[in-house]
mmCIF file with all atom_site columns, C-alpha atoms in Angstrom:
data_model
loop_
_atom_site.group_PDB
_atom_site.id
_atom_site.type_symbol
_atom_site.label_atom_id
_atom_site.label_alt_id
_atom_site.label_comp_id
_atom_site.label_asym_id
_atom_site.label_entity_id
_atom_site.label_seq_id
_atom_site.pdbx_PDB_ins_code
_atom_site.Cartn_x
_atom_site.Cartn_y
_atom_site.Cartn_z
_atom_site.occupancy
_atom_site.B_iso_or_equiv
_atom_site.pdbx_formal_charge
_atom_site.auth_seq_id
_atom_site.auth_comp_id
_atom_site.auth_asym_id
_atom_site.auth_atom_id
_atom_site.pdbx_PDB_model_num
ATOM 1   C CA . MET A 1 1   ? 20.668 94.698 59.881 1.00 66.00 ? 1   MET A CA 1
ATOM 2   C CA . SER A 1 2   ? 18.024 94.881 57.167 1.00 49.00 ? 2   SER A CA 1
ATOM 3   C CA . GLU A 1 3   ? 14.509 95.271 58.408 1.00 46.00 ? 3   GLU A CA 1
ATOM 4   C CA . VAL A 1 4   ? 12.949 93.816 55.237 1.00 42.00 ? 4   VAL A CA 1
ATOM 5   C CA . LEU A 1 5   ? 10.202 91.313 55.699 1.00 43.00 ? 5   LEU A CA 1
ATOM 6   C CA . HIS A 1 6   ? 10.442 89.065 52.669 1.00 45.00 ? 6   HIS A CA 1
ATOM 7   C CA . LYS A 1 7   ? 7.959  86.502 51.857 1.00 47.00 ? 7   LYS A CA 1
ATOM 8   C CA . CYS A 1 8   ? 7.973  84.060 49.029 1.00 56.00 ? 8   CYS A CA 1
ATOM 9   C CA . ALA A 1 9   ? 4.808  82.871 47.476 1.00 43.00 ? 9   ALA A CA 1
ATOM 10  C CA . PRO A 1 10  ? 4.263  79.146 48.151 1.00 42.00 ? 10  PRO A CA 1
ATOM 11  C CA . GLY A 1 11  ? 4.437  76.740 45.175 1.00 42.00 ? 11  GLY A CA 1
ATOM 12  C CA . GLY A 1 12  ? 4.546  73.090 44.422 1.00 40.00 ? 12  GLY A CA 1
ATOM 13  C CA . GLN A 1 13  ? 7.764  71.721 43.123 1.00 40.00 ? 13  GLN A CA 1
ATOM 14  C CA . GLY A 1 14  ? 7.439  68.086 43.234 1.00 41.00 ? 14  GLY A CA 1
ATOM 15  C CA . GLU A 1 15  ? 6.635  65.342 45.874 1.00 47.00 ? 15  GLU A CA 1
ATOM 16  C CA . ASP A 1 16  ? 8.515  64.758 49.158 1.00 51.00 ? 16  ASP A CA 1
ATOM 17  C CA . PRO A 1 17  ? 10.103 61.459 48.745 1.00 46.00 ? 17  PRO A CA 1
ATOM 18  C CA . ALA A 1 18  ? 10.597 60.893 52.407 1.00 42.00 ? 18  ALA A CA 1
ATOM 19  C CA . PRO A 1 19  ? 8.714  58.224 54.411 1.00 40.00 ? 19  PRO A CA 1
ATOM 20  C CA . SER A 1 20  ? 5.037  59.142 54.989 1.00 35.00 ? 20  SER A CA 1
ATOM 21  C CA . ARG A 1 21  ? 4.240  61.014 58.189 1.00 42.00 ? 21  ARG A CA 1
ATOM 22  C CA . SER A 1 22  ? 1.718  63.428 59.455 1.00 39.00 ? 22  SER A CA 1
ATOM 23  C CA . ALA A 1 23  ? 2.690  66.670 57.725 1.00 44.00 ? 23  ALA A CA 1
ATOM 24  C CA . LEU A 1 24  ? 2.684  70.038 59.428 1.00 48.00 ? 24  LEU A CA 1
ATOM 25  C CA . ASP A 1 25  ? 1.327  72.648 57.269 1.00 56.00 ? 25  ASP A CA 1
ATOM 26  C CA . ALA A 1 26  ? 2.647  76.283 57.281 1.00 55.00 ? 26  ALA A CA 1
ATOM 27  C CA . GLU A 1 27  ? -0.445 77.554 59.276 1.00 56.00 ? 27  GLU A CA 1
ATOM 28  C CA . ALA A 1 28  ? -0.138 74.972 61.755 1.00 52.00 ? 28  ALA A CA 1
ATOM 29  C CA . VAL A 1 29  ? 3.643  75.793 62.309 1.00 52.00 ? 29  VAL A CA 1
ATOM 30  C CA . LYS A 1 30  ? 2.966  79.519 62.582 1.00 53.00 ? 30  LYS A CA 1
ATOM 31  C CA . ALA A 1 31  ? 0.100  79.039 65.025 1.00 56.00 ? 31  ALA A CA 1
ATOM 32  C CA . ALA A 1 32  ? 2.130  76.853 67.161 1.00 52.00 ? 32  ALA A CA 1
ATOM 33  C CA . TYR A 1 33  ? 5.080  79.287 67.326 1.00 50.00 ? 33  TYR A CA 1
ATOM 34  C CA . ARG A 1 34  ? 2.731  82.256 67.955 1.00 55.00 ? 34  ARG A CA 1
ATOM 35  C CA . ARG A 1 35  ? 1.912  80.390 71.136 1.00 50.00 ? 35  ARG A CA 1
ATOM 36  C CA . TRP A 1 36  ? 5.568  79.493 71.905 1.00 47.00 ? 36  TRP A CA 1
ATOM 37  C CA . ALA A 1 37  ? 7.089  82.924 71.004 1.00 47.00 ? 37  ALA A CA 1
ATOM 38  C CA . GLY A 1 38  ? 6.572  84.664 74.419 1.00 50.00 ? 38  GLY A CA 1
ATOM 39  C CA . VAL A 1 39  ? 8.009  81.736 76.441 1.00 52.00 ? 39  VAL A CA 1
ATOM 40  C CA . TYR A 1 40  ? 10.355 79.809 73.817 1.00 47.00 ? 40  TYR A CA 1
ATOM 41  C CA . ASP A 1 41  ? 13.511 81.080 75.353 1.00 49.00 ? 41  ASP A CA 1
ATOM 42  C CA . THR A 1 42  ? 12.530 80.117 78.824 1.00 46.00 ? 42  THR A CA 1
ATOM 43  C CA . VAL A 1 43  ? 11.066 76.710 77.960 1.00 45.00 ? 43  VAL A CA 1
ATOM 44  C CA . PHE A 1 44  ? 13.378 75.558 75.229 1.00 55.00 ? 44  PHE A CA 1
ATOM 45  C CA . GLY A 1 45  ? 16.431 77.906 75.623 1.00 47.00 ? 45  GLY A CA 1
ATOM 46  C CA . SER A 1 46  ? 18.377 75.924 78.035 1.00 52.00 ? 46  SER A CA 1
ATOM 47  C CA . VAL A 1 47  ? 17.681 72.497 76.601 1.00 57.00 ? 47  VAL A CA 1
ATOM 48  C CA . SER A 1 48  ? 18.229 73.420 72.965 1.00 69.00 ? 48  SER A CA 1
ATOM 49  C CA . GLY A 1 49  ? 21.138 75.664 73.820 1.00 78.00 ? 49  GLY A CA 1
ATOM 50  C CA . PHE A 1 50  ? 23.621 72.878 73.729 1.00 85.00 ? 50  PHE A CA 1
ATOM 51  C CA . GLY A 1 51  ? 22.669 71.881 70.142 1.00 88.00 ? 51  GLY A CA 1
ATOM 52  C CA . ARG A 1 52  ? 22.746 75.584 69.003 1.00 91.00 ? 52  ARG A CA 1
ATOM 53  C CA . ARG A 1 53  ? 26.029 76.380 70.452 1.00 92.00 ? 53  ARG A CA 1
ATOM 54  C CA . ARG A 1 54  ? 27.504 73.075 69.088 1.00 94.00 ? 54  ARG A CA 1
ATOM 55  C CA . ALA A 1 55  ? 26.120 73.969 65.650 1.00 96.00 ? 55  ALA A CA 1
ATOM 56  C CA . VAL A 1 56  ? 27.438 77.416 65.742 1.00 97.00 ? 56  VAL A CA 1
ATOM 57  C CA . GLU A 1 57  ? 30.900 76.110 66.849 1.00 97.00 ? 57  GLU A CA 1
ATOM 58  C CA . ALA A 1 58  ? 30.950 73.784 63.815 1.00 98.00 ? 58  ALA A CA 1
ATOM 59  C CA . VAL A 1 59  ? 29.937 76.791 61.607 1.00 98.00 ? 59  VAL A CA 1
ATOM 60  C CA . ASN A 1 60  ? 32.713 78.926 62.942 1.00 98.00 ? 60  ASN A CA 1
ATOM 61  C CA . ARG A 1 61  ? 35.342 76.302 62.223 1.00 98.00 ? 61  ARG A CA 1
ATOM 62  C CA . LEU A 1 62  ? 34.356 76.162 58.575 1.00 98.00 ? 62  LEU A CA 1
ATOM 63  C CA . SER A 1 63  ? 35.695 78.324 55.678 1.00 96.00 ? 63  SER A CA 1
ATOM 64  C CA . GLY A 1 64  ? 33.473 80.809 54.185 1.00 98.00 ? 64  GLY A CA 1
ATOM 65  C CA . THR A 1 65  ? 31.587 83.864 55.536 1.00 98.00 ? 65  THR A CA 1
ATOM 66  C CA . LYS A 1 66  ? 28.159 84.044 54.132 1.00 98.00 ? 66  LYS A CA 1
ATOM 67  C CA . VAL A 1 67  ? 25.935 81.844 56.412 1.00 98.00 ? 67  VAL A CA 1
ATOM 68  C CA . LEU A 1 68  ? 22.158 81.170 56.178 1.00 98.00 ? 68  LEU A CA 1
ATOM 69  C CA . GLU A 1 69  ? 20.566 80.215 59.488 1.00 98.00 ? 69  GLU A CA 1
ATOM 70  C CA . VAL A 1 70  ? 17.338 78.415 58.782 1.00 97.00 ? 70  VAL A CA 1
ATOM 71  C CA . GLY A 1 71  ? 14.849 78.414 61.747 1.00 92.00 ? 71  GLY A CA 1
ATOM 72  C CA . VAL A 1 72  ? 16.572 81.394 63.356 1.00 95.00 ? 72  VAL A CA 1
ATOM 73  C CA . GLY A 1 73  ? 13.566 81.816 65.717 1.00 91.00 ? 73  GLY A CA 1
ATOM 74  C CA . THR A 1 74  ? 14.096 84.333 68.511 1.00 92.00 ? 74  THR A CA 1
ATOM 75  C CA . GLY A 1 75  ? 17.831 84.461 67.635 1.00 95.00 ? 75  GLY A CA 1
ATOM 76  C CA . LEU A 1 76  ? 19.095 82.432 70.432 1.00 94.00 ? 76  LEU A CA 1
ATOM 77  C CA . ALA A 1 77  ? 22.172 81.360 68.324 1.00 96.00 ? 77  ALA A CA 1
ATOM 78  C CA . LEU A 1 78  ? 23.002 84.682 66.849 1.00 97.00 ? 78  LEU A CA 1
ATOM 79  C CA . PRO A 1 79  ? 25.370 85.970 69.660 1.00 97.00 ? 79  PRO A CA 1
ATOM 80  C CA . PHE A 1 80  ? 27.733 82.888 69.259 1.00 97.00 ? 80  PHE A CA 1
ATOM 81  C CA . TYR A 1 81  ? 28.893 83.369 65.716 1.00 98.00 ? 81  TYR A CA 1
ATOM 82  C CA . THR A 1 82  ? 32.325 84.922 65.168 1.00 98.00 ? 82  THR A CA 1
ATOM 83  C CA . LYS A 1 83  ? 32.332 88.375 63.802 1.00 97.00 ? 83  LYS A CA 1
ATOM 84  C CA . ASP A 1 84  ? 33.604 87.342 60.414 1.00 98.00 ? 84  ASP A CA 1
ATOM 85  C CA . LYS A 1 85  ? 30.542 85.233 59.701 1.00 98.00 ? 85  LYS A CA 1
ATOM 86  C CA . GLN A 1 86  ? 27.801 87.392 57.939 1.00 98.00 ? 86  GLN A CA 1
ATOM 87  C CA . ILE A 1 87  ? 24.422 85.830 59.081 1.00 98.00 ? 87  ILE A CA 1
ATOM 88  C CA . THR A 1 88  ? 21.092 85.850 57.069 1.00 98.00 ? 88  THR A CA 1
ATOM 89  C CA . GLY A 1 89  ? 18.422 84.275 59.268 1.00 98.00 ? 89  GLY A CA 1
ATOM 90  C CA . ILE A 1 90  ? 14.981 83.080 58.054 1.00 98.00 ? 90  ILE A CA 1
ATOM 91  C CA . ASP A 1 91  ? 11.967 81.800 59.932 1.00 94.00 ? 91  ASP A CA 1
ATOM 92  C CA . LEU A 1 92  ? 8.311  81.022 58.998 1.00 89.00 ? 92  LEU A CA 1
ATOM 93  C CA . SER A 1 93  ? 7.169  82.840 62.261 1.00 88.00 ? 93  SER A CA 1
ATOM 94  C CA . GLY A 1 94  ? 6.873  86.594 62.288 1.00 90.00 ? 94  GLY A CA 1
ATOM 95  C CA . ASP A 1 95  ? 6.307  86.478 66.000 1.00 88.00 ? 95  ASP A CA 1
ATOM 96  C CA . MET A 1 96  ? 9.586  84.630 66.699 1.00 88.00 ? 96  MET A CA 1
ATOM 97  C CA . LEU A 1 97  ? 11.531 86.984 64.201 1.00 95.00 ? 97  LEU A CA 1
ATOM 98  C CA . ALA A 1 98  ? 10.293 90.052 66.047 1.00 94.00 ? 98  ALA A CA 1
ATOM 99  C CA . ARG A 1 99  ? 12.053 88.838 69.057 1.00 93.00 ? 99  ARG A CA 1
ATOM 100 C CA . ALA A 1 100 ? 15.150 88.081 67.064 1.00 96.00 ? 100 ALA A CA 1
ATOM 101 C CA . ARG A 1 101 ? 15.369 91.604 65.839 1.00 98.00 ? 101 ARG A CA 1
ATOM 102 C CA . GLU A 1 102 ? 15.123 92.953 69.415 1.00 97.00 ? 102 GLU A CA 1
ATOM 103 C CA . ARG A 1 103 ? 17.957 90.675 70.355 1.00 96.00 ? 103 ARG A CA 1
ATOM 104 C CA . VAL A 1 104 ? 20.079 91.961 67.429 1.00 98.00 ? 104 VAL A CA 1
ATOM 105 C CA . GLN A 1 105 ? 19.510 95.548 68.637 1.00 98.00 ? 105 GLN A CA 1
ATOM 106 C CA . ARG A 1 106 ? 19.892 94.973 72.229 1.00 97.00 ? 106 ARG A CA 1
ATOM 107 C CA . GLU A 1 107 ? 23.213 93.131 71.792 1.00 97.00 ? 107 GLU A CA 1
ATOM 108 C CA . LYS A 1 108 ? 24.427 95.046 68.850 1.00 98.00 ? 108 LYS A CA 1
ATOM 109 C CA . LEU A 1 109 ? 25.003 92.217 66.556 1.00 98.00 ? 109 LEU A CA 1
ATOM 110 C CA . GLY A 1 110 ? 26.627 93.969 63.594 1.00 98.00 ? 110 GLY A CA 1
ATOM 111 C CA . ASN A 1 111 ? 27.283 90.855 61.594 1.00 98.00 ? 111 ASN A CA 1
ATOM 112 C CA . VAL A 1 112 ? 23.518 89.971 61.169 1.00 98.00 ? 112 VAL A CA 1
ATOM 113 C CA . ASP A 1 113 ? 22.702 90.997 57.709 1.00 98.00 ? 113 ASP A CA 1
ATOM 114 C CA . ALA A 1 114 ? 18.967 90.287 57.525 1.00 98.00 ? 114 ALA A CA 1
ATOM 115 C CA . LEU A 1 115 ? 16.177 88.532 59.324 1.00 98.00 ? 115 LEU A CA 1
ATOM 116 C CA . LEU A 1 116 ? 13.505 87.505 56.785 1.00 98.00 ? 116 LEU A CA 1
ATOM 117 C CA . GLU A 1 117 ? 10.132 85.792 57.092 1.00 96.00 ? 117 GLU A CA 1
ATOM 118 C CA . MET A 1 118 ? 10.423 82.873 54.538 1.00 96.00 ? 118 MET A CA 1
ATOM 119 C CA . ASP A 1 119 ? 9.495  79.371 53.786 1.00 94.00 ? 119 ASP A CA 1
ATOM 120 C CA . ALA A 1 120 ? 12.608 77.186 54.358 1.00 96.00 ? 120 ALA A CA 1
ATOM 121 C CA . GLU A 1 121 ? 11.383 74.765 51.724 1.00 96.00 ? 121 GLU A CA 1
ATOM 122 C CA . GLU A 1 122 ? 11.079 77.447 49.004 1.00 96.00 ? 122 GLU A CA 1
ATOM 123 C CA . THR A 1 123 ? 13.325 80.455 49.573 1.00 98.00 ? 123 THR A CA 1
ATOM 124 C CA . CYS A 1 124 ? 13.783 83.562 47.528 1.00 97.00 ? 124 CYS A CA 1
ATOM 125 C CA . PHE A 1 125 ? 17.584 83.296 47.308 1.00 98.00 ? 125 PHE A CA 1
ATOM 126 C CA . ASP A 1 126 ? 19.645 82.829 44.165 1.00 98.00 ? 126 ASP A CA 1
ATOM 127 C CA . ASP A 1 127 ? 21.594 79.628 43.458 1.00 98.00 ? 127 ASP A CA 1
ATOM 128 C CA . ALA A 1 128 ? 24.798 79.387 45.400 1.00 98.00 ? 128 ALA A CA 1
ATOM 129 C CA . SER A 1 129 ? 24.049 82.393 47.610 1.00 98.00 ? 129 SER A CA 1
ATOM 130 C CA . PHE A 1 130 ? 25.739 81.141 50.767 1.00 98.00 ? 130 PHE A CA 1
ATOM 131 C CA . ASP A 1 131 ? 28.895 79.405 51.852 1.00 98.00 ? 131 ASP A CA 1
ATOM 132 C CA . ILE A 1 132 ? 27.164 77.564 54.691 1.00 98.00 ? 132 ILE A CA 1
ATOM 133 C CA . ALA A 1 133 ? 23.567 76.814 55.730 1.00 98.00 ? 133 ALA A CA 1
ATOM 134 C CA . VAL A 1 134 ? 22.686 75.573 59.234 1.00 98.00 ? 134 VAL A CA 1
ATOM 135 C CA . ALA A 1 135 ? 19.248 74.502 59.968 1.00 97.00 ? 135 ALA A CA 1
ATOM 136 C CA . MET A 1 136 ? 18.424 74.385 63.802 1.00 92.00 ? 136 MET A CA 1
ATOM 137 C CA . PHE A 1 137 ? 15.604 72.226 65.001 1.00 89.00 ? 137 PHE A CA 1
ATOM 138 C CA . VAL A 1 138 ? 13.799 72.757 61.665 1.00 90.00 ? 138 VAL A CA 1
ATOM 139 C CA . ALA A 1 139 ? 13.969 69.426 59.858 1.00 91.00 ? 139 ALA A CA 1
ATOM 140 C CA . SER A 1 140 ? 11.136 67.997 62.257 1.00 85.00 ? 140 SER A CA 1
ATOM 141 C CA . VAL A 1 141 ? 8.939  70.950 61.612 1.00 84.00 ? 141 VAL A CA 1
ATOM 142 C CA . VAL A 1 142 ? 8.699  71.433 57.813 1.00 87.00 ? 142 VAL A CA 1
ATOM 143 C CA . PRO A 1 143 ? 6.037  69.596 55.962 1.00 85.00 ? 143 PRO A CA 1
ATOM 144 C CA . HIS A 1 144 ? 8.637  67.985 53.464 1.00 92.00 ? 144 HIS A CA 1
ATOM 145 C CA . PRO A 1 145 ? 12.176 67.420 54.943 1.00 93.00 ? 145 PRO A CA 1
ATOM 146 C CA . ARG A 1 146 ? 13.855 66.325 51.728 1.00 96.00 ? 146 ARG A CA 1
ATOM 147 C CA . LYS A 1 147 ? 12.366 69.383 49.922 1.00 97.00 ? 147 LYS A CA 1
ATOM 148 C CA . LEU A 1 148 ? 14.252 71.566 52.573 1.00 97.00 ? 148 LEU A CA 1
ATOM 149 C CA . LEU A 1 149 ? 17.432 69.598 51.964 1.00 98.00 ? 149 LEU A CA 1
ATOM 150 C CA . ARG A 1 150 ? 17.182 70.080 48.026 1.00 98.00 ? 150 ARG A CA 1
ATOM 151 C CA . GLU A 1 151 ? 16.604 73.734 48.675 1.00 98.00 ? 151 GLU A CA 1
ATOM 152 C CA . LEU A 1 152 ? 19.720 74.004 50.983 1.00 98.00 ? 152 LEU A CA 1
ATOM 153 C CA . LYS A 1 153 ? 21.691 72.264 48.457 1.00 98.00 ? 153 LYS A CA 1
ATOM 154 C CA . ARG A 1 154 ? 20.517 74.862 45.806 1.00 98.00 ? 154 ARG A CA 1
ATOM 155 C CA . VAL A 1 155 ? 21.328 77.883 47.811 1.00 98.00 ? 155 VAL A CA 1
ATOM 156 C CA . VAL A 1 156 ? 24.748 76.770 49.085 1.00 98.00 ? 156 VAL A CA 1
ATOM 157 C CA . LYS A 1 157 ? 27.748 76.893 46.749 1.00 98.00 ? 157 LYS A CA 1
ATOM 158 C CA . PRO A 1 158 ? 29.158 73.687 45.550 1.00 98.00 ? 158 PRO A CA 1
ATOM 159 C CA . GLY A 1 159 ? 31.991 72.810 48.093 1.00 98.00 ? 159 GLY A CA 1
ATOM 160 C CA . GLY A 1 160 ? 30.033 74.554 50.867 1.00 98.00 ? 160 GLY A CA 1
ATOM 161 C CA . HIS A 1 161 ? 28.382 72.986 53.792 1.00 98.00 ? 161 HIS A CA 1
ATOM 162 C CA . ILE A 1 162 ? 25.039 72.119 55.049 1.00 98.00 ? 162 ILE A CA 1
ATOM 163 C CA . LEU A 1 163 ? 24.449 71.485 58.758 1.00 98.00 ? 163 LEU A CA 1
ATOM 164 C CA . PHE A 1 164 ? 21.403 70.282 60.661 1.00 97.00 ? 164 PHE A CA 1
ATOM 165 C CA . VAL A 1 165 ? 20.863 70.048 64.492 1.00 94.00 ? 165 VAL A CA 1
ATOM 166 C CA . ASN A 1 166 ? 17.721 68.308 65.376 1.00 89.00 ? 166 ASN A CA 1
ATOM 167 C CA . HIS A 1 167 ? 16.131 65.735 67.545 1.00 83.00 ? 167 HIS A CA 1
ATOM 168 C CA . PHE A 1 168 ? 15.808 62.313 65.689 1.00 83.00 ? 168 PHE A CA 1
ATOM 169 C CA . LEU A 1 169 ? 13.662 59.355 66.728 1.00 66.00 ? 169 LEU A CA 1
ATOM 170 C CA . ALA A 1 170 ? 15.305 56.862 68.820 1.00 51.00 ? 170 ALA A CA 1
ATOM 171 C CA . PRO A 1 171 ? 15.171 53.358 67.011 1.00 55.00 ? 171 PRO A CA 1
ATOM 172 C CA . ASN A 1 172 ? 13.901 51.466 69.989 1.00 49.00 ? 172 ASN A CA 1
ATOM 173 C CA . GLY A 1 173 ? 13.623 51.394 73.760 1.00 46.00 ? 173 GLY A CA 1
ATOM 174 C CA . VAL A 1 174 ? 11.719 53.505 76.127 1.00 36.00 ? 174 VAL A CA 1
ATOM 175 C CA . ARG A 1 175 ? 12.583 56.917 74.622 1.00 40.00 ? 175 ARG A CA 1
ATOM 176 C CA . GLY A 1 176 ? 11.498 55.632 71.190 1.00 43.00 ? 176 GLY A CA 1
ATOM 177 C CA . ALA A 1 177 ? 8.153  54.438 72.616 1.00 40.00 ? 177 ALA A CA 1
ATOM 178 C CA . VAL A 1 178 ? 7.581  57.762 74.367 1.00 40.00 ? 178 VAL A CA 1
ATOM 179 C CA . GLU A 1 179 ? 8.356  59.773 71.254 1.00 41.00 ? 179 GLU A CA 1
ATOM 180 C CA . ARG A 1 180 ? 6.024  57.647 69.073 1.00 43.00 ? 180 ARG A CA 1
ATOM 181 C CA . GLY A 1 181 ? 3.360  58.356 71.659 1.00 41.00 ? 181 GLY A CA 1
ATOM 182 C CA . MET A 1 182 ? 3.963  62.091 71.558 1.00 40.00 ? 182 MET A CA 1
ATOM 183 C CA . ALA A 1 183 ? 3.367  62.132 67.832 1.00 41.00 ? 183 ALA A CA 1
ATOM 184 C CA . ARG A 1 184 ? -0.277 62.556 68.189 1.00 44.00 ? 184 ARG A CA 1
ATOM 185 C CA . ALA A 1 185 ? 0.343  66.034 69.680 1.00 39.00 ? 185 ALA A CA 1
ATOM 186 C CA . SER A 1 186 ? 2.632  67.028 66.717 1.00 40.00 ? 186 SER A CA 1
ATOM 187 C CA . ARG A 1 187 ? 0.203  69.936 65.404 1.00 40.00 ? 187 ARG A CA 1
ATOM 188 C CA . SER A 1 188 ? 0.096  71.362 69.026 1.00 42.00 ? 188 SER A CA 1
ATOM 189 C CA . LEU A 1 189 ? 3.763  71.049 69.645 1.00 42.00 ? 189 LEU A CA 1
ATOM 190 C CA . GLY A 1 190 ? 4.677  72.388 66.166 1.00 41.00 ? 190 GLY A CA 1
ATOM 191 C CA . TRP A 1 191 ? 7.222  69.568 65.578 1.00 42.00 ? 191 TRP A CA 1
ATOM 192 C CA . HIS A 1 192 ? 7.428  65.792 65.099 1.00 43.00 ? 192 HIS A CA 1
ATOM 193 C CA . PRO A 1 193 ? 8.716  63.855 68.200 1.00 50.00 ? 193 PRO A CA 1
ATOM 194 C CA . ASP A 1 194 ? 8.798  60.809 65.998 1.00 57.00 ? 194 ASP A CA 1
ATOM 195 C CA . PHE A 1 195 ? 11.022 62.219 63.266 1.00 78.00 ? 195 PHE A CA 1
ATOM 196 C CA . ALA A 1 196 ? 13.523 59.639 61.816 1.00 83.00 ? 196 ALA A CA 1
ATOM 197 C CA . MET A 1 197 ? 16.742 60.765 60.185 1.00 89.00 ? 197 MET A CA 1
ATOM 198 C CA . GLU A 1 198 ? 15.769 58.827 57.101 1.00 90.00 ? 198 GLU A CA 1
ATOM 199 C CA . SER A 1 199 ? 13.013 61.251 56.546 1.00 91.00 ? 199 SER A CA 1
ATOM 200 C CA . LEU A 1 200 ? 15.592 63.923 56.005 1.00 95.00 ? 200 LEU A CA 1
ATOM 201 C CA . LEU A 1 201 ? 18.566 62.254 54.315 1.00 96.00 ? 201 LEU A CA 1
ATOM 202 C CA . PRO A 1 202 ? 18.326 59.899 51.423 1.00 96.00 ? 202 PRO A CA 1
ATOM 203 C CA . PRO A 1 203 ? 20.622 56.878 51.526 1.00 96.00 ? 203 PRO A CA 1
ATOM 204 C CA . ASP A 1 204 ? 23.526 58.459 49.490 1.00 97.00 ? 204 ASP A CA 1
ATOM 205 C CA . ASP A 1 205 ? 23.679 61.469 51.868 1.00 98.00 ? 205 ASP A CA 1
ATOM 206 C CA . LEU A 1 206 ? 23.235 59.463 54.940 1.00 96.00 ? 206 LEU A CA 1
ATOM 207 C CA . VAL A 1 207 ? 26.244 57.325 54.258 1.00 97.00 ? 207 VAL A CA 1
ATOM 208 C CA . ARG A 1 208 ? 28.551 60.353 53.627 1.00 97.00 ? 208 ARG A CA 1
ATOM 209 C CA . ALA A 1 209 ? 27.047 62.686 56.491 1.00 98.00 ? 209 ALA A CA 1
ATOM 210 C CA . ARG A 1 210 ? 29.180 63.345 59.589 1.00 97.00 ? 210 ARG A CA 1
ATOM 211 C CA . ILE A 1 211 ? 26.928 62.541 62.469 1.00 95.00 ? 211 ILE A CA 1
ATOM 212 C CA . GLN A 1 212 ? 27.682 63.429 66.055 1.00 94.00 ? 212 GLN A CA 1
ATOM 213 C CA . PRO A 1 213 ? 25.431 63.318 69.038 1.00 90.00 ? 213 PRO A CA 1
ATOM 214 C CA . VAL A 1 214 ? 24.891 66.421 71.148 1.00 87.00 ? 214 VAL A CA 1
ATOM 215 C CA . PRO A 1 215 ? 24.363 66.762 74.873 1.00 74.00 ? 215 PRO A CA 1
ATOM 216 C CA . PRO A 1 216 ? 22.297 66.479 76.894 1.00 68.00 ? 216 PRO A CA 1
ATOM 217 C CA . ALA A 1 217 ? 22.463 62.634 76.819 1.00 65.00 ? 217 ALA A CA 1
ATOM 218 C CA . GLY A 1 218 ? 22.669 62.530 73.074 1.00 71.00 ? 218 GLY A CA 1
ATOM 219 C CA . LEU A 1 219 ? 19.012 63.876 72.814 1.00 78.00 ? 219 LEU A CA 1
ATOM 220 C CA . PHE A 1 220 ? 20.100 66.030 69.809 1.00 87.00 ? 220 PHE A CA 1
ATOM 221 C CA . THR A 1 221 ? 22.203 65.143 66.818 1.00 91.00 ? 221 THR A CA 1
ATOM 222 C CA . LEU A 1 222 ? 24.546 67.403 64.655 1.00 96.00 ? 222 LEU A CA 1
ATOM 223 C CA . VAL A 1 223 ? 24.686 66.387 61.028 1.00 97.00 ? 223 VAL A CA 1
ATOM 224 C CA . THR A 1 224 ? 27.203 67.916 58.662 1.00 98.00 ? 224 THR A CA 1
ATOM 225 C CA . LEU A 1 225 ? 26.851 67.363 54.861 1.00 98.00 ? 225 LEU A CA 1
ATOM 226 C CA . ASP A 1 226 ? 29.426 68.869 52.228 1.00 98.00 ? 226 ASP A CA 1
ATOM 227 C CA . ASN A 1 227 ? 27.494 70.207 49.297 1.00 98.00 ? 227 ASN A CA 1
ATOM 228 C CA . ILE A 1 228 ? 28.454 68.501 46.086 1.00 94.00 ? 228 ILE A CA 1
#
């Protein structure tokens, strides 16, 4: 595995067309996940594990070997990829990546090519670098979700696949009310409890995406989009 620490300089490449919401800037995300890094696996590992495994199972069934995992975090999903998948993981948090590197070494995961500190909205990869990109619990973290989507469309080959597993806002009911109430704590949490799927997917992508609820109780959703 490459030990390169690769950072891209931030830049502005147009406005986020998504519905307005309180944005999390990069420093807020880094600060939040610096706090979470030491306890992330314990606090979130079991709950998010269903979504991670479902996303990896979907990736493993797809053709193509070069996989970009966006929001690799502490590397919880890395052991579940089949050996023919060559994984590059990126994350904005150096603290989380340090634990992912420890996991790769401890579990001897030879199919992990690199773990890089990088902004998912503006990566350093060439066009069409990957067959598949999978973003796990990232869409509700980045400041501009549709910029993230555009970037993944750029780095994935035409005919490849883009997957998201994420929590999305319940449209109504008690859960929706609770999620909207929690939105005030977005900066401390490091993610948006009130994140709507329409903030990520424009109408044309929304109608052609494959959308599957994920346990427990459909709290998370797996979205698969063919890159055209």
